[in-house]
Short mmCIF file of C-alpha atoms in Angstrom, two decimals:
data_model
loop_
_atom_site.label_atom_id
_atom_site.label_comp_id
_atom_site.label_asym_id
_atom_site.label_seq_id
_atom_site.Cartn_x
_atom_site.Cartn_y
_atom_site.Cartn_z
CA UNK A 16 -32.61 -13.48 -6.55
CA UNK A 17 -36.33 -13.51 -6.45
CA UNK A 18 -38.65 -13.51 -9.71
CA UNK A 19 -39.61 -10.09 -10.20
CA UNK A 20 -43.68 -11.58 -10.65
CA UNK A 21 -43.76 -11.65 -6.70
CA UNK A 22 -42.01 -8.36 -6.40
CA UNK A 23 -43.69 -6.15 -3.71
CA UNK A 24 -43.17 -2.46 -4.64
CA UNK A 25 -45.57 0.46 -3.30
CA UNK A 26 -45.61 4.11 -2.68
CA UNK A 27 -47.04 5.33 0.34
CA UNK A 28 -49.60 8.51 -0.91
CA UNK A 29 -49.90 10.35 1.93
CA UNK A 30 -46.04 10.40 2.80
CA UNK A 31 -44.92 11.16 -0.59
CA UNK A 32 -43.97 14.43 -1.69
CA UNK A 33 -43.78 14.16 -5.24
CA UNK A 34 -40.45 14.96 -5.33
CA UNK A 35 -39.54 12.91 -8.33
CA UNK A 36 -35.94 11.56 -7.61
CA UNK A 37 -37.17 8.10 -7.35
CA UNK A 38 -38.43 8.80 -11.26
CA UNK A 39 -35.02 10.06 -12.16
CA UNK A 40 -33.15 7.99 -10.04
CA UNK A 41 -34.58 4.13 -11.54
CA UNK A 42 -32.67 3.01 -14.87
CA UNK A 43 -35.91 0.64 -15.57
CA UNK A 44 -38.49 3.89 -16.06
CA UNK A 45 -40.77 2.17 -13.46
CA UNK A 46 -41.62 5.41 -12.11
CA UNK A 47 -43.74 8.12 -13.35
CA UNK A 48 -45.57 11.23 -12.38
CA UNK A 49 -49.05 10.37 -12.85
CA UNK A 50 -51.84 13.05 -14.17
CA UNK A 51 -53.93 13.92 -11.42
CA UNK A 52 -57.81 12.99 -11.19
CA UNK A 53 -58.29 16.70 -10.29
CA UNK A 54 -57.39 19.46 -12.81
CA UNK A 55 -57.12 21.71 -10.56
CA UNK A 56 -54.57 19.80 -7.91
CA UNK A 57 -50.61 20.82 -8.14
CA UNK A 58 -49.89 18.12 -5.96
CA UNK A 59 -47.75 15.39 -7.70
CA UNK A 60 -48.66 11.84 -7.48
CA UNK A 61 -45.70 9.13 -8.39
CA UNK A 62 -46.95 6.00 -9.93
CA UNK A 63 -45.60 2.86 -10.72
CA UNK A 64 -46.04 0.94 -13.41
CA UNK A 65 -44.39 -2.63 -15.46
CA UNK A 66 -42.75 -3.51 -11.61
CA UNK A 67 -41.60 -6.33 -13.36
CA UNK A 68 -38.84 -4.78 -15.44
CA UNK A 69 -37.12 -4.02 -11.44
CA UNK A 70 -33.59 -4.84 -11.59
CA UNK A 71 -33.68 -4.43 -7.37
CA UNK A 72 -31.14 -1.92 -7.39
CA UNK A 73 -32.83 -0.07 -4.48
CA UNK A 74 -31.92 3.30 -5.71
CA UNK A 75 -35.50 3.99 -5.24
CA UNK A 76 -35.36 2.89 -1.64
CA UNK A 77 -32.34 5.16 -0.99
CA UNK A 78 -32.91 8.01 -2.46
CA UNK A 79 -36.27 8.75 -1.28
CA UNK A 80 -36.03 11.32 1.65
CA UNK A 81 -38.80 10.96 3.07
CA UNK A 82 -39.03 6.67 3.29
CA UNK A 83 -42.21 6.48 1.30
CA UNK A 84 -41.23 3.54 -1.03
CA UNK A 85 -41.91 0.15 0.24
CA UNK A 86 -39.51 -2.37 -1.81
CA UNK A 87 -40.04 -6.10 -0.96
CA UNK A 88 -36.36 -7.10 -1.54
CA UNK A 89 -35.72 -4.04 0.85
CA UNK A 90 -37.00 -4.74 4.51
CA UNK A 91 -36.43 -1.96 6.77
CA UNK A 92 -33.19 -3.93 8.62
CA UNK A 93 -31.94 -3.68 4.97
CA UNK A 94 -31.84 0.42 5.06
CA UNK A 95 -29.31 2.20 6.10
CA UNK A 96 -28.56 6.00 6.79
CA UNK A 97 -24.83 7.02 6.58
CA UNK A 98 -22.76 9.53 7.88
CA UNK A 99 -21.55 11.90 4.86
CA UNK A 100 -18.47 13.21 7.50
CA UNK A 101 -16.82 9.82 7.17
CA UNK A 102 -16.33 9.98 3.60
CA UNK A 103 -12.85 10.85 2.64
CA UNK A 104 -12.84 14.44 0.93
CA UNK A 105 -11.67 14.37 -2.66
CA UNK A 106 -7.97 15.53 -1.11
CA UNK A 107 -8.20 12.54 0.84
CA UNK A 108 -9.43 10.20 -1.41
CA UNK A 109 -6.87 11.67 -4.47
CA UNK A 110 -3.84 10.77 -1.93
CA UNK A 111 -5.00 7.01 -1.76
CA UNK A 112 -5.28 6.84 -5.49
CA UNK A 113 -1.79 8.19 -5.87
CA UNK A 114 -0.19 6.64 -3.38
CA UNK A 115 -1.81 2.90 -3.92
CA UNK A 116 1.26 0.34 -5.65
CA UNK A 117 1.45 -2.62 -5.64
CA UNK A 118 3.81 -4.23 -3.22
CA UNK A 119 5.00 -7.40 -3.80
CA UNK A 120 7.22 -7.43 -0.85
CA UNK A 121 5.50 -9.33 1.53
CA UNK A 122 6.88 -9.64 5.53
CA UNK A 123 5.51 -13.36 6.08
CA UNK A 124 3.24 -12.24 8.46
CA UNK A 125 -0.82 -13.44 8.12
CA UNK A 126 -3.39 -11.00 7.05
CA UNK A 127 -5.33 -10.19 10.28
CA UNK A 128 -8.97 -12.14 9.57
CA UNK A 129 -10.69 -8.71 10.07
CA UNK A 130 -9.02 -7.24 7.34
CA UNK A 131 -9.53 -9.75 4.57
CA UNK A 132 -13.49 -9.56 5.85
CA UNK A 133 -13.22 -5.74 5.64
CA UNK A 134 -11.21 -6.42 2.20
CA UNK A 135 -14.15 -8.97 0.80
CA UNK A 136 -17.03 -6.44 1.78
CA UNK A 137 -15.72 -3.86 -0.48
CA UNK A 138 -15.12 -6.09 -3.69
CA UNK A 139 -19.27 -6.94 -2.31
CA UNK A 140 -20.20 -3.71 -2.74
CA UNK A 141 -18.86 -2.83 -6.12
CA UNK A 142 -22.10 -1.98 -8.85
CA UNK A 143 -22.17 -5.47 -11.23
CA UNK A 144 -23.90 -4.51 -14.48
CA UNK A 145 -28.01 -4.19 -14.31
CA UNK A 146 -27.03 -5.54 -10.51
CA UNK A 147 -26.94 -8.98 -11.73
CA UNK A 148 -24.97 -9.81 -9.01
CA UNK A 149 -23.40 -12.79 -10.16
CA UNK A 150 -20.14 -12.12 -8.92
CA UNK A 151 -18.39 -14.86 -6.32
CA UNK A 152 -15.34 -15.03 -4.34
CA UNK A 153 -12.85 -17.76 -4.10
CA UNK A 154 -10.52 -16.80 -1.26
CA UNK A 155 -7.29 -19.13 -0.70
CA UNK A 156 -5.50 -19.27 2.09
CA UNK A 157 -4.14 -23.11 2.34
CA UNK A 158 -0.35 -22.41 1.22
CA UNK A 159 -0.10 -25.68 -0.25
CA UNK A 160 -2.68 -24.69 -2.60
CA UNK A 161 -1.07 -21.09 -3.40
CA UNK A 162 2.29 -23.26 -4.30
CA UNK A 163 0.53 -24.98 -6.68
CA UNK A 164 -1.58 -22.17 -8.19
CA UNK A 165 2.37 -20.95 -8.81
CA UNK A 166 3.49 -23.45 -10.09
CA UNK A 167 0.65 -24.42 -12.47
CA UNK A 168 1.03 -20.73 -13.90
CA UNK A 169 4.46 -21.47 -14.52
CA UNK A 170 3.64 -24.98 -16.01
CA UNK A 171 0.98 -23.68 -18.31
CA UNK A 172 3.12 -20.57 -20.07
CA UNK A 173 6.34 -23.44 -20.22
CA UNK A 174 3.29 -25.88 -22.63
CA UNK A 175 2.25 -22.77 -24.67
CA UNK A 176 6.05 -21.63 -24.76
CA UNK A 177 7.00 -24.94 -26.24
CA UNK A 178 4.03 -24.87 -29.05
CA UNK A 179 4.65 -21.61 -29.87
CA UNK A 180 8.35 -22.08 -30.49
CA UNK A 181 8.43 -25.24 -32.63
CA UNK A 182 9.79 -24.69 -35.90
CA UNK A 183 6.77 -24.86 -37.90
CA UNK A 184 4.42 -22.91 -35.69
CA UNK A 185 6.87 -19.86 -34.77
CA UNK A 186 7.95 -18.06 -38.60
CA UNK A 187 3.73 -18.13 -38.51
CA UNK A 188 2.87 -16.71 -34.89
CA UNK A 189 5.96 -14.80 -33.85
CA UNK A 190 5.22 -11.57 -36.39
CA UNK A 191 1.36 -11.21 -35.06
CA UNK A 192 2.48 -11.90 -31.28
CA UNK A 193 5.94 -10.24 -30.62
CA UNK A 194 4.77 -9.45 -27.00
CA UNK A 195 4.10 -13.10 -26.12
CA UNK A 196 7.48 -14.56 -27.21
CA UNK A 197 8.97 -11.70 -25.21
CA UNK A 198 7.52 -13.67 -22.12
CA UNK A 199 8.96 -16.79 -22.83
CA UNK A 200 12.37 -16.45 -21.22
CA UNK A 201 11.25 -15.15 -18.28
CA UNK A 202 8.98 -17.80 -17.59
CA UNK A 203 12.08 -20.20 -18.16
CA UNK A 204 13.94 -17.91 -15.21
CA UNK A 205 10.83 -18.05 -13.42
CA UNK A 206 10.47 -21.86 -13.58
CA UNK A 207 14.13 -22.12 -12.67
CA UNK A 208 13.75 -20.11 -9.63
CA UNK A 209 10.76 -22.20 -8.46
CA UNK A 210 12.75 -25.08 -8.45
CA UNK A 211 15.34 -23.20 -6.09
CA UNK A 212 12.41 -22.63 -4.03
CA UNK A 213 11.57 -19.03 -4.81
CA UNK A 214 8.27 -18.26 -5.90
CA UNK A 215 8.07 -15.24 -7.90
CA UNK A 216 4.03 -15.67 -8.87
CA UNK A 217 2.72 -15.31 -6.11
CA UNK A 218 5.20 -14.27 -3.89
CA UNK A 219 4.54 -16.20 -0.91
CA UNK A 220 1.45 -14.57 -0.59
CA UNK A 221 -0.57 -15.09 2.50
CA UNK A 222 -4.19 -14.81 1.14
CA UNK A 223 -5.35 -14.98 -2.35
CA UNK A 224 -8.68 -13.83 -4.15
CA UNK A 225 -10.12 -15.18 -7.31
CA UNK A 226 -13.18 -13.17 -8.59
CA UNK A 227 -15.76 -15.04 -10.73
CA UNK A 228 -18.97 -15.40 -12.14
CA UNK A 229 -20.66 -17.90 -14.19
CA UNK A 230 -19.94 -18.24 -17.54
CA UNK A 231 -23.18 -17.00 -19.27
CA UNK A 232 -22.66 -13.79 -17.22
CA UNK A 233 -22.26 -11.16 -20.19
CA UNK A 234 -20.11 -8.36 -17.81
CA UNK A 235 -18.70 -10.94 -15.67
CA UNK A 236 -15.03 -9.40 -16.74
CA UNK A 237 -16.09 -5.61 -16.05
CA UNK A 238 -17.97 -6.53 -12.44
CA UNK A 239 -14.76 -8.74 -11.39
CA UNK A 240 -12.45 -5.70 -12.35
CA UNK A 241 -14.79 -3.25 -10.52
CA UNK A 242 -15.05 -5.62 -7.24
CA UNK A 243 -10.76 -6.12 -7.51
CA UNK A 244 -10.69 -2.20 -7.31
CA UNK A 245 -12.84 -1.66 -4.44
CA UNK A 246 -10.80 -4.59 -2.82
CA UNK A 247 -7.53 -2.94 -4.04
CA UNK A 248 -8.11 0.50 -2.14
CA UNK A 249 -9.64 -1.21 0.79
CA UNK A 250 -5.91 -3.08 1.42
CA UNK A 251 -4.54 -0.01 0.74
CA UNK A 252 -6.42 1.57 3.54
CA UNK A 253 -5.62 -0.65 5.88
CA UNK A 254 -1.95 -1.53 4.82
CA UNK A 255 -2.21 -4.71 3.51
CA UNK A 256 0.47 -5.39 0.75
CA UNK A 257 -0.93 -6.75 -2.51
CA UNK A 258 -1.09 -6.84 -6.04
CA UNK A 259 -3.22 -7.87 -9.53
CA UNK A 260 -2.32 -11.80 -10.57
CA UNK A 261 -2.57 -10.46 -14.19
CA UNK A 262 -0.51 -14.16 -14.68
CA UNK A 263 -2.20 -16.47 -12.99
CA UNK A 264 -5.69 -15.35 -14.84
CA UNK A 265 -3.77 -15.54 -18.17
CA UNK A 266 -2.79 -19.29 -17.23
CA UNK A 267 -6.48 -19.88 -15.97
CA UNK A 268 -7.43 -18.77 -19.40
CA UNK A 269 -5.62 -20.89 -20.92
CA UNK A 270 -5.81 -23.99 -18.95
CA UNK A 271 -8.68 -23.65 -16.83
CA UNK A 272 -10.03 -27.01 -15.80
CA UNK A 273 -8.01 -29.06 -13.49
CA UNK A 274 -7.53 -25.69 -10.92
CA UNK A 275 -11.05 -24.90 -11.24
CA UNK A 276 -12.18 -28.07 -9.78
CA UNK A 277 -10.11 -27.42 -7.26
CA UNK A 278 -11.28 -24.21 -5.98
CA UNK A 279 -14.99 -25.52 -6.55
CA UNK A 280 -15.69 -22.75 -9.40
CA UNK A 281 -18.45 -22.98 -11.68
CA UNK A 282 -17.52 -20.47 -14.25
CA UNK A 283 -14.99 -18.20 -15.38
CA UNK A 284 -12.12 -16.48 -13.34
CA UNK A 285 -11.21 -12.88 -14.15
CA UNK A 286 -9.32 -11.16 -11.57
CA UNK A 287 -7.72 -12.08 -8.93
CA UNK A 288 -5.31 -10.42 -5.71
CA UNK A 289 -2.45 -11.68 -3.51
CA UNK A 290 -2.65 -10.26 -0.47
CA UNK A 291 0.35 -10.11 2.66
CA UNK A 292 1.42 -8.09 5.03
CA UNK A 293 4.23 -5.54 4.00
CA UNK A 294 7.48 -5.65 4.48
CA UNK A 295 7.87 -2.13 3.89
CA UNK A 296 5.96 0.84 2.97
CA UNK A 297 6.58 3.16 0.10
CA UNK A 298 7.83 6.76 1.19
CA UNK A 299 6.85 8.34 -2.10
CA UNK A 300 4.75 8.67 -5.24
CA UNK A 301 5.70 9.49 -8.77
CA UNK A 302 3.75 10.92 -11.36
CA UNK A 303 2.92 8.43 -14.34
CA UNK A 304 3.38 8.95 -18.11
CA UNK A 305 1.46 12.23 -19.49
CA UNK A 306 -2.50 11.12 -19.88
CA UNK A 307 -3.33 10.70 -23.28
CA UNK A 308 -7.16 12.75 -23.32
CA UNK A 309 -9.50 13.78 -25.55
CA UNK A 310 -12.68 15.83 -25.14
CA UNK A 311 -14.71 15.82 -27.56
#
């Protein structure tokens, strides 16, 4: 990202039409309706002023209507109009929320290369807090490398399982973290199984993704959620089969190093996605537990 001391940001006077949504619009209050020379005018005249505190969001950019902001990070190729008819009506878009699982039954078959592109440019397009845009991608395909992710989940909740259960450490853990000791035995059954051969991690997934940003990013947990959940309902869309590794981020938590290297990450992980074809479809949704809600 560039310094925002050689930011280029200018309103063109004569096509403006004072219409103030770019002053409404910008989070950073660089925007103002300026008092005219003239006491007499009722035109408005936008002004800009402290440029520097521009987080490049380009909400200025887009919501102009009539293209009279000129925004240096912004070049016209940059600017797109969109078709409002595409957009799924709230109907439409309620059905994909209620009808999105997570599958874990995968058919063996590979992704198809234009869906995991179509898949990554949604997770790209999710808001990051003050658009830091710090966010990366790790996407693994190699499936020696998604065996091993498996099986170093596995191998990192079998070392904490063994701390946590010696004799001295377990009368002093156990009553502040019941729900972790209920995990142990099935990541015994689940190490079992993956010496049969059956991988119940990852599920043979075809594709995985790892979202991450560097560790002095501040939001890096809340932009890597946001990015999984565009990615999420993007699969969904296009009937890929897939699911949250909830484990394998636990394990990176707690063991981080020796995988990170691996994938060449600089930072922290904080969600991640296996991703397959299905080897069915769900016929039906069911309503979840009554919302706990408040207004206030």
């Amino acid at each position: 990202m560039n310094n925002s001391s050689d930011l280029r940001l200018e309103i063109n006077a004569s096509t403006c039409i004072g219409c103030e949504r770019c002053v409404r619009i910008c989070t950073s209050r660089i925007f103002h309706v300026e008092t005219p020379a003239d006491a007499a005018s009722t035109r408005k005249r936008i002004g800009i002023r402290e440029p520097g505190l521009c987080i490049r969001c380009g909400h200025c950019v887009a919501v102009c209507p009539v293209g009279a902001i000129t925004h240096g990070d912004f070049p016209a190729q940059t600017i797109h109009p969109f078709n409002a008819a595409l957009r799924p009506s709230p109907e439409q878009m309620m059905e994909l929320i209620r009808t999105r699982r997570s599958n874990r039954a995968f058919s063996g078959a590979d992704v198809p290369e234009t869906a995991m592109t179509q898949i990554i440019e949604a997770a790209h397009r999710a808001p990051t807090a003050s658009n830091a845009q710090q966010l990366a991608i790790v996407q693994v395909h190699d499936p020696a490398v998604i065996r091993d992710l498996s099986r170093f989940t596995v191998e990192t909740f079998l070392g904490v399982a063994n701390k946590l259960e010696s004799p001295l450490v377990k009368p002093l853990v156990k009553p502040f973290a019941p729900g972790m000791y209920k995990l142990f035995p099935k990541m015994r059954f689940l190490a079992a199984e993956m010496e049969k051969g059956q991988d119940f991690i990852l599920r043979n997934a075809k594709e995985v993704l790892f979202f991450y940003a560097p560790k002095s990013c501040r939001f890096g947990c809340q932009d890597a959620n946001l990015a999984y959940q565009n990615a999420s309902l993007m699969a969904e869309t296009l009937g890929v089969a897939h699911f949250y590794t909830g484990f394998v981020c636990a394990a990176f938590k707690q063991n981080p190093k020796p995988f990170l290297k691996r994938l060449g990450i600089e930072g922290r992980i904080h969600a991640g996605m296996a991703l397959g074809m299905p080897g069915f479809r769900f016929e039906r949704y069911i309503d979840r537990r009554p919302l706990d809600f408040k207004k206030i």
